[in-house]
C-alpha positions as semicolon CSV with decimal commas, in nm:
position;residue;x (nm);y (nm);z (nm)
1;M;2,760;-0,854;0,722
2;R;2,843;-0,484;0,601
3;L;2,534;-0,466;0,406
4;L;2,316;-0,517;0,682
5;E;2,465;-0,279;0,859
6;I;2,265;0,064;0,850
7;R;2,526;0,338;0,926
8;H;2,549;0,710;0,830
9;P;2,333;0,871;0,695
10;L;2,083;0,642;0,773
11;T;1,994;0,765;1,128
12;D;1,901;0,573;1,455
13;P;1,563;0,683;1,391
14;A;1,548;0,501;1,064
15;R;1,644;0,187;1,187
16;V;1,368;0,204;1,463
17;A;1,148;0,302;1,224
18;V;1,244;-0,032;1,053
19;V;1,227;-0,256;1,334
20;A;0,887;-0,123;1,444
21;G;0,767;-0,149;1,118
22;W;0,820;-0,531;1,107
23;I;0,649;-0,585;1,442
24;G;0,370;-0,392;1,339
25;R;0,327;-0,520;1,020
26;I;0,359;-0,916;1,169
27;V;0,106;-0,818;1,419
28;A;-0,107;-0,654;1,176
29;A;-0,071;-0,990;0,919
30;L;-0,158;-1,190;1,228
31;A;-0,469;-0,972;1,299
32;Q;-0,584;-1,023;0,861
33;F;-0,532;-1,396;0,907
34;V;-0,758;-1,416;1,239
35;A;-0,987;-1,162;1,057
36;I;-1,001;-1,460;0,770
37;R;-1,069;-1,725;1,012
38;I;-1,361;-1,496;1,189
39;L;-1,511;-1,361;0,830
40;T;-1,551;-1,715;0,704
41;Q;-1,720;-1,883;1,012
42;M;-1,916;-1,539;0,988
43;L;-2,005;-1,506;0,630
44;G;-1,963;-1,855;0,502
45;V;-1,693;-1,894;0,200
46;D;-1,947;-1,737;-0,064
47;G;-1,993;-1,426;0,165
48;Y;-1,623;-1,442;0,214
49;G;-1,570;-1,423;-0,172
50;A;-1,812;-1,111;-0,179
51;Y;-1,638;-0,920;0,123
52;A;-1,286;-0,978;-0,099
53;I;-1,416;-0,836;-0,384
54;I;-1,531;-0,531;-0,197
55;T;-1,249;-0,498;0,031
56;G;-1,026;-0,533;-0,269
57;L;-1,107;-0,209;-0,408
58;L;-0,864;-0,070;-0,101
59;A;-0,603;0,056;-0,323
60;W;-0,840;0,290;-0,498
61;F;-1,009;0,449;-0,225
62;L;-0,635;0,492;-0,100
63;L;-0,648;0,754;-0,387
64;A;-0,844;1,022;-0,197
65;D;-0,545;1,160;-0,079
66;L;-0,456;1,277;-0,418
67;G;-0,141;1,237;-0,344
68;M;-0,046;1,515;-0,128
69;G;0,083;1,330;0,117
70;S;0,387;1,188;-0,053
71;S;0,433;1,573;-0,190
72;L;0,403;1,706;0,145
73;Q;0,641;1,400;0,279
74;N;0,891;1,551;0,050
75;H;0,801;1,903;0,094
76;I;0,885;1,827;0,484
77;S;1,239;1,643;0,383
78;S;1,352;1,914;0,160
79;Q;1,270;2,162;0,454
80;R;1,455;1,985;0,676
81;V;1,758;1,980;0,461
82;V;1,766;2,356;0,490
83;G;1,611;2,380;0,860
84;K;1,284;2,540;0,791
85;E;0,931;2,395;0,936
86;A;0,654;2,282;0,720
87;Y;0,374;2,424;0,916
88;D;0,187;2,594;0,680
89;A;0,212;2,327;0,438
90;I;0,071;2,084;0,701
91;S;-0,236;2,284;0,759
92;S;-0,323;2,343;0,401
93;T;-0,299;2,003;0,294
94;S;-0,500;1,858;0,633
95;L;-0,805;2,122;0,580
96;F;-0,804;2,063;0,171
97;L;-0,799;1,661;0,227
98;T;-1,073;1,688;0,509
99;G;-1,292;1,885;0,241
100;T;-1,219;1,657;-0,025
101;T;-1,345;1,355;0,168
102;A;-1,686;1,479;0,251
103;I;-1,737;1,540;-0,133
104;L;-1,593;1,158;-0,173
105;A;-1,863;1,060;0,056
106;A;-2,108;1,213;-0,125
107;V;-2,044;1,095;-0,472
108;L;-2,019;0,802;-0,379
109;A;-2,394;0,787;-0,221
110;L;-2,484;0,853;-0,551
111;A;-2,276;0,559;-0,730
112;S;-2,361;0,281;-0,462
113;P;-2,693;0,164;-0,571
114;W;-2,562;0,080;-0,919
115;V;-2,180;-0,026;-0,857
116;G;-2,244;-0,256;-0,522
117;P;-2,487;-0,474;-0,726
118;F;-2,262;-0,488;-1,007
119;L;-1,961;-0,605;-0,856
120;L;-2,170;-0,878;-0,628
121;S;-2,365;-0,990;-0,908
122;A;-2,218;-1,295;-0,881
123;F;-2,283;-1,357;-0,497
124;P;-2,627;-1,452;-0,310
125;I;-2,580;-1,101;-0,133
126;P;-2,940;-0,890;-0,054
127;E;-2,869;-0,584;-0,314
128;V;-2,878;-0,330;-0,024
129;D;-2,635;-0,558;0,141
130;A;-2,392;-0,499;-0,155
131;Q;-2,501;-0,063;-0,192
132;L;-2,414;-0,027;0,181
133;A;-2,129;-0,251;0,164
134;F;-1,940;-0,065;-0,124
135;F;-2,055;0,292;-0,001
136;A;-1,952;0,180;0,407
137;F;-1,618;0,043;0,264
138;G;-1,577;0,357;-0,013
139;S;-1,650;0,668;0,268
140;I;-1,433;0,451;0,580
141;T;-1,147;0,362;0,347
142;G;-1,122;0,749;0,139
143;A;-1,138;0,924;0,457
144;T;-0,864;0,670;0,581
145;A;-0,649;0,780;0,327
146;A;-0,693;1,140;0,380
147;A;-0,655;1,157;0,751
148;N;-0,294;0,913;0,670
149;I;-0,100;1,180;0,578
150;V;-0,011;1,205;0,921
151;L;0,160;0,881;0,865
152;K;0,391;1,062;0,606
153;I;0,438;1,355;0,799
154;F;0,564;1,123;1,080
155;F;0,798;0,966;0,854
156;A;0,925;1,299;0,720
157;Y;1,012;1,377;1,088
158;H;1,197;1,026;1,094
159;R;0,965;0,944;1,373
160;G;0,783;0,634;1,141
161;Y;0,787;0,420;1,475
162;L;0,459;0,660;1,561
163;S;0,332;0,561;1,207
164;H;0,371;0,181;1,248
165;A;0,218;0,212;1,613
166;I;-0,105;0,357;1,497
167;T;-0,152;0,117;1,198
168;T;-0,104;-0,184;1,417
169;G;-0,330;-0,046;1,697
170;A;-0,603;-0,029;1,437
171;A;-0,531;-0,352;1,288
172;I;-0,614;-0,504;1,646
173;L;-0,893;-0,253;1,676
174;G;-1,022;-0,383;1,364
175;V;-1,001;-0,763;1,478
176;A;-1,169;-0,683;1,836
177;A;-1,444;-0,507;1,687
178;L;-1,523;-0,790;1,404
179;A;-1,521;-1,027;1,681
180;I;-1,731;-0,824;1,901
181;V;-1,975;-0,786;1,570
182;N;-1,985;-1,156;1,488
183;Q;-2,091;-1,267;1,855
184;L;-2,381;-1,016;1,809
185;D;-2,558;-1,182;1,494
186;L;-2,673;-0,899;1,324
187;S;-2,812;-0,861;1,023
188;H;-2,676;-0,727;0,729
189;S;-2,339;-0,932;0,836
190;L;-2,139;-0,818;0,536
191;V;-2,179;-0,451;0,575
192;W;-2,108;-0,452;0,960
193;A;-1,817;-0,681;0,908
194;I;-1,663;-0,412;0,662
195;I;-1,747;-0,120;0,954
196;A;-1,620;-0,315;1,229
197;F;-1,281;-0,364;1,092
198;Y;-1,204;-0,108;0,887
199;L;-1,326;0,222;1,099
200;P;-1,060;0,204;1,352
201;G;-0,824;0,265;1,022
202;W;-0,957;0,597;1,011
203;M;-1,037;0,654;1,360
204;L;-0,646;0,663;1,498
205;P;-0,476;0,866;1,209
206;A;-0,796;1,097;1,240
207;I;-0,702;1,090;1,603
208;A;-0,341;1,188;1,585
209;I;-0,329;1,436;1,276
210;T;-0,659;1,629;1,495
211;L;-0,378;1,608;1,794
212;H;-0,071;1,711;1,582
213;L;-0,258;2,047;1,438
214;V;-0,331;2,094;1,822
215;H;-0,002;2,112;1,913
216;M;0,138;2,261;1,616
217;R;-0,083;2,570;1,664
218;A;-0,002;2,593;2,051
219;R;0,336;2,623;1,975
220;T;0,335;2,861;1,708
221;A;0,046;3,041;1,711
222;L;-0,023;2,996;1,354
223;S;-0,382;2,986;1,241
224;L;-0,474;2,653;1,057
225;R;-0,594;2,766;0,685
226;I;-0,560;2,663;0,408
227;H;-0,289;2,884;0,174
228;P;-0,356;2,813;-0,188
229;P;-0,018;2,890;-0,348
230;I;0,145;2,573;-0,100
231;L;-0,158;2,358;-0,269
232;T;-0,097;2,486;-0,612
233;S;0,260;2,365;-0,544
234;F;0,187;2,041;-0,430
235;W;-0,015;1,971;-0,708
236;S;0,293;1,995;-0,958
237;S;0,407;1,710;-0,746
238;A;0,130;1,563;-0,653
239;R;-0,084;1,476;-0,962
240;W;0,212;1,258;-1,104
241;F;0,197;1,104;-0,717
242;V;-0,173;1,024;-0,814
243;L;-0,171;0,944;-1,148
244;F;0,129;0,716;-1,009
245;A;-0,077;0,516;-0,788
246;A;-0,385;0,526;-0,975
247;L;-0,190;0,334;-1,286
248;G;-0,075;0,146;-1,008
249;A;-0,399;0,023;-0,884
250;L;-0,540;-0,049;-1,271
251;T;-0,232;-0,284;-1,265
252;L;-0,259;-0,457;-0,934
253;N;-0,615;-0,395;-0,812
254;L;-0,845;-0,496;-1,063
255;D;-0,788;-0,840;-0,990
256;Y;-1,107;-0,914;-0,787
257;V;-1,284;-0,734;-1,064
258;I;-1,162;-0,969;-1,287
259;L;-1,190;-1,246;-1,110
260;S;-1,581;-1,136;-1,002
261;R;-1,639;-1,197;-1,385
262;T;-1,450;-1,487;-1,423
263;V;-1,438;-1,769;-1,147
264;S;-1,588;-1,956;-0,930
265;A;-1,652;-1,776;-0,518
266;Q;-1,460;-2,063;-0,394
267;E;-1,138;-1,983;-0,655
268;I;-1,209;-1,625;-0,480
269;A;-1,186;-1,722;-0,158
270;V;-0,853;-1,904;-0,225
271;Y;-0,682;-1,671;-0,412
272;S;-0,777;-1,416;-0,169
273;V;-0,593;-1,647;0,097
274;F;-0,284;-1,615;-0,111
275;A;-0,315;-1,279;-0,152
276;R;-0,325;-1,156;0,210
277;V;-0,096;-1,419;0,326
278;Y;0,167;-1,253;0,065
279;T;0,051;-0,908;0,143
280;L;0,251;-0,972;0,478
281;V;0,573;-0,955;0,235
282;I;0,501;-0,687;0,043
283;A;0,402;-0,532;0,414
284;L;0,691;-0,589;0,554
285;L;0,911;-0,430;0,254
286;G;0,689;-0,171;0,292
287;S;0,774;-0,052;0,642
288;V;1,168;-0,058;0,489
289;M;1,044;0,152;0,203
290;S;0,835;0,403;0,461
291;A;1,150;0,461;0,656
292;Y;1,390;0,507;0,368
293;W;1,192;0,727;0,146
294;P;1,293;1,006;0,356
295;V;1,618;0,901;0,361
296;S;1,649;0,845;0,049
297;S;1,497;1,179;-0,078
298;E;1,797;1,370;0,156
299;L;2,055;1,179;0,011
300;I;1,960;1,249;-0,338
301;Q;1,937;1,604;-0,262
302;K;2,249;1,589;-0,076
303;Q;2,401;1,396;-0,380
304;D;2,493;1,122;-0,172
305;F;2,509;0,860;-0,420
306;D;2,712;0,598;-0,257
307;G;2,488;0,631;0,035
308;L;2,208;0,567;-0,210
309;T;2,333;0,265;-0,330
310;R;2,394;0,096;-0,012
311;L;2,063;0,198;0,077
312;I;1,912;0,025;-0,245
313;R;2,138;-0,298;-0,177
314;R;2,012;-0,297;0,149
315;A;1,610;-0,292;0,068
316;L;1,650;-0,561;-0,213
317;L;1,862;-0,816;0,020
318;I;1,603;-0,794;0,320
319;G;1,296;-0,801;0,073
320;G;1,404;-1,087;-0,109
321;S;1,536;-1,273;0,195
322;I;1,192;-1,186;0,356
323;T;1,007;-1,355;0,039
324;L;1,216;-1,678;0,001
325;V;1,145;-1,764;0,426
326;V;0,774;-1,651;0,387
327;S;0,765;-1,868;0,104
328;T;0,933;-2,179;0,234
329;G;0,694;-2,139;0,575
330;I;0,350;-2,113;0,328
331;Y;0,482;-2,452;0,118
332;F;0,521;-2,649;0,415
333;F;0,247;-2,547;0,595
334;L;-0,034;-2,551;0,321
335;D;-0,280;-2,740;0,487
336;L;-0,246;-2,627;0,819
337;I;-0,303;-2,268;0,705
338;G;-0,614;-2,343;0,490
339;S;-0,754;-2,523;0,812
340;L;-0,670;-2,273;1,024
341;L;-0,810;-2,040;0,845
342;S;-1,147;-2,134;0,710
343;P;-1,227;-2,405;1,007
344;D;-1,595;-2,488;0,935
345;A;-1,554;-2,534;0,505
346;P;-1,186;-2,612;0,469
347;L;-1,027;-2,445;0,188
348;V;-0,783;-2,647;-0,099
349;L;-0,496;-2,439;-0,119
350;P;-0,264;-2,581;-0,451
351;T;0,068;-2,584;-0,409
352;A;0,113;-2,470;-0,775
353;F;0,038;-2,096;-0,645
354;V;0,334;-2,093;-0,381
355;P;0,618;-2,033;-0,661
356;F;0,397;-1,806;-0,869
357;F;0,353;-1,533;-0,593
358;T;0,659;-1,631;-0,480
359;I;0,794;-1,481;-0,817
360;Y;0,552;-1,233;-0,836
361;C;0,665;-1,101;-0,489
362;L;1,054;-1,119;-0,586
363;L;0,942;-0,864;-0,880
364;R;0,786;-0,678;-0,659
365;V;1,119;-0,618;-0,412
366;W;1,293;-0,515;-0,726
367;T;1,058;-0,319;-0,833
368;D;0,906;-0,095;-0,536
369;T;1,308;-0,046;-0,405
370;Y;1,368;0,132;-0,739
371;S;1,010;0,307;-0,729
372;M;1,066;0,450;-0,405
373;V;1,394;0,605;-0,504
374;I;1,220;0,746;-0,794
375;T;0,948;0,890;-0,608
376;S;1,178;1,059;-0,306
377;A;1,353;1,195;-0,622
378;G;1,003;1,375;-0,658
379;H;1,028;1,192;-1,061
380;A;0,692;1,001;-1,032
381;W;0,625;1,128;-1,370
382;V;0,876;0,879;-1,520
383;Q;0,650;0,597;-1,336
384;C;0,333;0,760;-1,515
385;L;0,467;0,678;-1,832
386;I;0,603;0,337;-1,810
387;V;0,304;0,176;-1,608
388;P;0,008;0,274;-1,810
389;W;0,177;-0,001;-2,022
390;Q;0,187;-0,289;-1,787
391;A;-0,132;-0,177;-1,638
392;V;-0,233;-0,309;-2,027
393;F;-0,038;-0,606;-2,031
394;S;-0,180;-0,666;-1,677
395;L;-0,550;-0,653;-1,789
396;G;-0,517;-0,839;-2,081
397;L;-0,315;-1,085;-2,005
398;G;-0,457;-1,129;-1,680
399;Y;-0,821;-1,172;-1,834
400;W;-0,718;-1,386;-2,140
401;L;-0,511;-1,601;-1,873
402;A;-0,816;-1,627;-1,572
403;L;-0,999;-1,797;-1,890
404;Q;-0,780;-2,034;-1,960
405;H;-0,618;-2,116;-1,596
406;G;-0,869;-1,987;-1,328
407;A;-0,724;-1,774;-0,997
408;L;-0,381;-1,866;-1,131
409;G;-0,447;-1,678;-1,427
410;V;-0,403;-1,332;-1,275
411;V;-0,088;-1,389;-1,101
412;L;0,064;-1,530;-1,425
413;G;-0,061;-1,195;-1,607
414;I;0,056;-0,943;-1,356
415;I;0,384;-1,125;-1,334
416;A;0,412;-1,124;-1,758
417;S;0,335;-0,730;-1,726
418;Y;0,590;-0,693;-1,447
419;L;0,867;-0,832;-1,684
420;L;0,792;-0,674;-1,976
421;T;0,805;-0,325;-1,837
422;V;0,912;-0,169;-1,492
423;V;1,144;-0,469;-1,395
424;W;1,417;-0,324;-1,657
425;A;1,273;0,065;-1,698
426;L;1,306;0,161;-1,290
427;P;1,658;0,030;-1,286
428;L;1,744;0,206;-1,607
429;Y;1,593;0,534;-1,502
430;V;1,770;0,559;-1,150
431;R;2,097;0,496;-1,288
432;F;2,110;0,746;-1,560
433;G;1,780;0,984;-1,473
434;I;1,893;1,015;-1,069
435;V;2,231;0,911;-1,016
436;K;2,468;1,263;-1,105
437;D;2,836;1,087;-1,060
438;R;2,799;0,757;-1,285
439;R;3,170;0,719;-1,252
440;R;3,147;0,676;-0,826
441;V;2,820;0,505;-0,820
442;R;2,708;0,168;-0,945
443;V;2,333;0,134;-0,888
444;D;2,269;-0,232;-1,007
């Protein structure tokens, strides 16, 4: 039981953040499942396949924070270690990202007439709906990425429970809005479904960061303005964060683009259900990683590598346990899941998908844990040297295997890309690139 105990330097706020994260992620996952049921009734299986293609681009639009959120979080953690505040950094980052969000919306307005119809060319969707769906989704989620720096601010101050409250509230409001839109029987249903479900995800963090800035200004009497030296300093690390995130998206989030060119709408819907179910595992692990990130950053700065080792082991144990429990439940209740999520046209969910998605999630647990340590140390550039190779393997093998084995081939390609690259490379770097006192510490 010793591995499950969270003692110094993992403080009580970190434990509260993890527990709040689990509760919030479970609620958010249940909201996703309810959303799938509403969407399949509202859009049909083909329409839901189109929805899955557009919303499968989420990771790409979340790059809109340009890595500044991660740089800001690490900066706040480093300032806390020396007893300083980071008001100017928060102000500069918030105002800068407000401007870049407006620019992104303009670019999407110009690109949507071509990109939307290209992505949905295999679906019976009107061209105008494809354009509007792509623009609405990209604009909302890009703005969400910018506003989500408030979540990283709360994590840096060890108040991650507030971040989880925001994301959980957004998921619940999204489902409620989707249910209302479904009852209204509006035209352009795909567009309205996207707006209804994703708009709260921007509104709540936008309100939170606005209130935080107002409160910060009232406390310090500082003017809210951009400090170019701060942004320049942040960019030295942010460029690696955003590059790593982009490479990760290239590795993991072109799956729907590949599927849109290789398999039927029915297979896309089946893949989407499995992906969203297993997102629960990744989300629960993500809540642990988010809470442990600032702790890891502080441990590394203090060179407390014994504490870092315990943190890594806890994360691996927790993530592996969650994966196996969820996978067992999915295996035994697969038919029930299919009928509940799509009552009008029940989806046949093949049991063959379960072991491969389980392997994928276990690999994610392993690599995400070491990735969190490396990123919290401000060494994201290391992953930028490794992940391009993973992206090459994932895209090449994923496309080829999708032609041979359908949607399952995409999963096989991603698994192979992990085994060939980051599974062994990231732990090696943590051992020999971050841990200084190798005589006292083992990180394996």
